[in-house]
PDB file of C-alpha atoms in Angstrom:
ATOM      1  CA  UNK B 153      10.839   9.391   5.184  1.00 54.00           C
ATOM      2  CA  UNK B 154       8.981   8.923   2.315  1.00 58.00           C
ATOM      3  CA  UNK B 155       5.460   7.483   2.308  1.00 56.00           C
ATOM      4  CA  UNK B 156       2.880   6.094  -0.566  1.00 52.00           C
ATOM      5  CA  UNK B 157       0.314   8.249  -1.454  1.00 54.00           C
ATOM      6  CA  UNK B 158      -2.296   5.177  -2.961  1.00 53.00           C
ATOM      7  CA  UNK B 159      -4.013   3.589  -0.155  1.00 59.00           C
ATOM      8  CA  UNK B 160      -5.063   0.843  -2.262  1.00 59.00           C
ATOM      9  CA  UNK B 161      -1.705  -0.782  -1.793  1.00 59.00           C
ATOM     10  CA  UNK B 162      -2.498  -2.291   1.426  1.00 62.00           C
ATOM     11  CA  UNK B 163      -2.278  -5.893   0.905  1.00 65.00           C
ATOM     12  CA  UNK B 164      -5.079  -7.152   3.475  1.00 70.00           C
ATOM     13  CA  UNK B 165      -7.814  -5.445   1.641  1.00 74.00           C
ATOM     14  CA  UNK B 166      -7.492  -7.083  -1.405  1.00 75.00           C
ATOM     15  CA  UNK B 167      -6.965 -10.576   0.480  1.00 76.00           C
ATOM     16  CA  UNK B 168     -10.268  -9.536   2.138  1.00 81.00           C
ATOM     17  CA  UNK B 169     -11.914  -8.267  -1.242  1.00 80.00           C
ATOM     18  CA  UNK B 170     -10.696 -11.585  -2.902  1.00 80.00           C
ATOM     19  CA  UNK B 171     -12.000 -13.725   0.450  1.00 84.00           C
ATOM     20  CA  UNK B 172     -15.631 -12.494   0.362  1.00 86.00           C
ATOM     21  CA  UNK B 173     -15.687 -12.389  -3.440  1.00 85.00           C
ATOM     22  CA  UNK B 174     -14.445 -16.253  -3.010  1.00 85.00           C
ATOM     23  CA  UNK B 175     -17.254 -16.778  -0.669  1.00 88.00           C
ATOM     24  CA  UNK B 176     -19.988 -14.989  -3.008  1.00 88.00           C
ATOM     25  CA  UNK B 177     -19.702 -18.131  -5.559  1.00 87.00           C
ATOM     26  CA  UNK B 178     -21.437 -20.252  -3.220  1.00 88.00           C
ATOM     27  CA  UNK B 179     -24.754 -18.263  -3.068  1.00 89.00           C
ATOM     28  CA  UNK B 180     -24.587 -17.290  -6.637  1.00 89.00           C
ATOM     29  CA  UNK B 181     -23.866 -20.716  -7.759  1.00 89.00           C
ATOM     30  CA  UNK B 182     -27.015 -22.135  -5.647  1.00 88.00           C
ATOM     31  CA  UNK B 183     -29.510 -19.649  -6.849  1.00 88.00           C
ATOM     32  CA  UNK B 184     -27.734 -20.479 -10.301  1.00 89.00           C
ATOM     33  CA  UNK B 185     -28.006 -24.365  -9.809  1.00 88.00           C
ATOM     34  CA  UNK B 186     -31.930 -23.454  -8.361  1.00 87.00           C
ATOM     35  CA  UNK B 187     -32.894 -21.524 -11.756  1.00 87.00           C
ATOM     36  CA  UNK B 188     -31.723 -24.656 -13.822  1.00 88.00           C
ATOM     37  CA  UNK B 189     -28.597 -22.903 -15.299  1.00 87.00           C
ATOM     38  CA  UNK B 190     -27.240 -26.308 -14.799  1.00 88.00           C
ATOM     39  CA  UNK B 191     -29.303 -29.233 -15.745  1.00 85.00           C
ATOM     40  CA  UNK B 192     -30.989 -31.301 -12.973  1.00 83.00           C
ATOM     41  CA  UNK B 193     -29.049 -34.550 -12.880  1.00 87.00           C
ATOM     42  CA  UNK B 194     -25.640 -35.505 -11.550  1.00 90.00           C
ATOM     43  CA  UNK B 195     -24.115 -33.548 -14.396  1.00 91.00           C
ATOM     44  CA  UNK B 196     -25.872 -30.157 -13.559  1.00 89.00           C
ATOM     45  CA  UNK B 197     -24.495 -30.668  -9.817  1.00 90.00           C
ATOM     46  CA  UNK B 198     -20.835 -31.294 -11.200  1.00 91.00           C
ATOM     47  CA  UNK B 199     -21.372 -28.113 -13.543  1.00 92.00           C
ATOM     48  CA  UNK B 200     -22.081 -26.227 -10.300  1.00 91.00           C
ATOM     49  CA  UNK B 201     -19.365 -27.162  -8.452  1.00 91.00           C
ATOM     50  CA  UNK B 202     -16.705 -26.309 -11.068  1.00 92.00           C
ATOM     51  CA  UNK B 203     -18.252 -23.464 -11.514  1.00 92.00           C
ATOM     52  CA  UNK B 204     -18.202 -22.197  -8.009  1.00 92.00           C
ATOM     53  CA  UNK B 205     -14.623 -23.383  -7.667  1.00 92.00           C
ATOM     54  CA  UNK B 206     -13.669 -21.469 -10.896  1.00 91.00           C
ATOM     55  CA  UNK B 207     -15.238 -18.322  -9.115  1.00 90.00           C
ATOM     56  CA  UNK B 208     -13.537 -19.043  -5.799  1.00 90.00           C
ATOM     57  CA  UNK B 209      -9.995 -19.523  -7.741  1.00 91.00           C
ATOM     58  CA  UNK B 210     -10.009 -16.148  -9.943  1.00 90.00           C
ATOM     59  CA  UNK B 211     -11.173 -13.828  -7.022  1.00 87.00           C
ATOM     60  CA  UNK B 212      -8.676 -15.062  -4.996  1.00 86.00           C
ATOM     61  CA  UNK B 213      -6.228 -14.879  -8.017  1.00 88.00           C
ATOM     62  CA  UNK B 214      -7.440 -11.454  -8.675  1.00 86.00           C
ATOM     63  CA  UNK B 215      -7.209 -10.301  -4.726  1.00 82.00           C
ATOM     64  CA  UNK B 216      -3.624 -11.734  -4.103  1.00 82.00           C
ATOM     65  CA  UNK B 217      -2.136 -10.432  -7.266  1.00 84.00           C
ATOM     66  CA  UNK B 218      -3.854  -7.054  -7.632  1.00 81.00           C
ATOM     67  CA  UNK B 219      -1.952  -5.045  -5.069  1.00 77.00           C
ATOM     68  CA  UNK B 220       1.553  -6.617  -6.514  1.00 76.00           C
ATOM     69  CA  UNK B 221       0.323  -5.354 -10.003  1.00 76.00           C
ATOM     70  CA  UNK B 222      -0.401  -1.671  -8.337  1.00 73.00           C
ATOM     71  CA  UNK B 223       2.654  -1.542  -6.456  1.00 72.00           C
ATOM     72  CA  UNK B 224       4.489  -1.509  -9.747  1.00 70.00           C
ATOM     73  CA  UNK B 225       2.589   1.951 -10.339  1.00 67.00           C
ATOM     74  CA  UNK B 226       2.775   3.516  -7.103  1.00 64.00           C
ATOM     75  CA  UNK B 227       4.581   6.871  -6.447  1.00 60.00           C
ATOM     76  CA  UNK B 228       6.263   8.370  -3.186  1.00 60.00           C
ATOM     77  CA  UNK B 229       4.096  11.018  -2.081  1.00 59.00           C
ATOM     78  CA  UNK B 230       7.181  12.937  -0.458  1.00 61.00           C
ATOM     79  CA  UNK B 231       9.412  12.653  -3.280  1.00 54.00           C
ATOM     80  CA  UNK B 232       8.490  16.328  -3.938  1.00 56.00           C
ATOM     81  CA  UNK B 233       9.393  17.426  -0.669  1.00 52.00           C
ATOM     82  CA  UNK B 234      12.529  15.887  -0.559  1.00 54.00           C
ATOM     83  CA  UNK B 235      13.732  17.377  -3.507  1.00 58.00           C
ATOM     84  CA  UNK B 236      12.522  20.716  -2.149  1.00 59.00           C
ATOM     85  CA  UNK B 237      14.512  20.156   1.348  1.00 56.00           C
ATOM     86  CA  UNK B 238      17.476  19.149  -0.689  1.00 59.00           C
ATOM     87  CA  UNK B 239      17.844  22.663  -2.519  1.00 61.00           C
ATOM     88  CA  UNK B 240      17.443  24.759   0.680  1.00 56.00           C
ATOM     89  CA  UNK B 241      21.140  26.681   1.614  1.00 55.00           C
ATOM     90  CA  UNK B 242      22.764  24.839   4.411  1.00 55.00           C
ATOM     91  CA  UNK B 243      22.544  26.816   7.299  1.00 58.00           C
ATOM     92  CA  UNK B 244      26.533  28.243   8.353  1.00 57.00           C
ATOM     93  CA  UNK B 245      27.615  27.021  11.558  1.00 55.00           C
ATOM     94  CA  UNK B 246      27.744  29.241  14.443  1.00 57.00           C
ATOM     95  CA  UNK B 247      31.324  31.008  14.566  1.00 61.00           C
ATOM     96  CA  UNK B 248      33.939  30.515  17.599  1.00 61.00           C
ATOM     97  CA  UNK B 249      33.485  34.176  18.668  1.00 60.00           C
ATOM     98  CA  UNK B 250      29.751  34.588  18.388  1.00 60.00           C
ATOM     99  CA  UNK B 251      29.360  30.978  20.390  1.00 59.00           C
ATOM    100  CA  UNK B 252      31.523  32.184  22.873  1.00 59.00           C
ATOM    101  CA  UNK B 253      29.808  35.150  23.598  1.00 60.00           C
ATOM    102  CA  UNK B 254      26.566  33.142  23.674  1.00 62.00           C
ATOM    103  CA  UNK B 255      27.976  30.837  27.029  1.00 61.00           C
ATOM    104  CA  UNK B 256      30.166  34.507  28.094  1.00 65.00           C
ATOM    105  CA  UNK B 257      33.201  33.174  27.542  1.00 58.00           C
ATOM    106  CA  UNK B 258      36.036  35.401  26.132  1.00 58.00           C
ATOM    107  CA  UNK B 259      36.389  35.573  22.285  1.00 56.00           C
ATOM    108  CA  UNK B 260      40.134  35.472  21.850  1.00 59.00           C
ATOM    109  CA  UNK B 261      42.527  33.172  23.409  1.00 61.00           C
ATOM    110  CA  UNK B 262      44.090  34.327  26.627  1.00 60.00           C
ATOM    111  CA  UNK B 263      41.024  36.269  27.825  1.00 56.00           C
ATOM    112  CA  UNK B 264      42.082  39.764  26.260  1.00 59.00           C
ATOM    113  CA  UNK B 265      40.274  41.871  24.232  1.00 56.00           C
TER     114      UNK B 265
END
């Protein structure tokens, strides 16, 4: 079984990087709208708003595409071990005579020896 050894793979925590960066454009885009990045009339609040939906869009663009981009470059961690396991001798299986003698059964057919 082979497993991956980057843990940044896991989609959930880039959905839940991209949610909270999605939900940091609302308090940057007030304190932006506050220090009059904007303008102060209808058009400053319509500035705002595209602005914080631009944010919201390209974090969660960025935190739902980002672990389908890494997965691309991830590598089995046990690929190495596999290949390891594969050159090891097979073991020989256990002959008739020395099984027999294991359970005390006789060795050779008919029960002589």
């Amino acid at each position: 079984m082979s497993s991956y050894h980057l843990s940044l793979l896991r989609s959930r925590g880039w959905l839940r990087a991209g949610l909270v960066a999605a939900f940091l454009a609302f308090p940057v885009t007030s304190i932006g709208f506050g220090l009059g990045y904007f303008g102060d009339d209808w058009r400053g609040m319509i500035q705002a708003l595209e602005f914080a939906g631009g944010g919201i869009v390209l974090s969660l663009t960025i935190g739902l595409s980002a672990p389908w981009v890494l997965r691309g470059f991830a590598v089995r961690a046990r690929e190495e071990d596999e290949s390891r396991d594969s050159e090891k001798p097979a073991s020989r299986p256990a002959s008739g005579a020395a099984a027999a003698a294991r359970h005390g059964a006789p060795s050779t057919p008919g029960g002589r020896h």
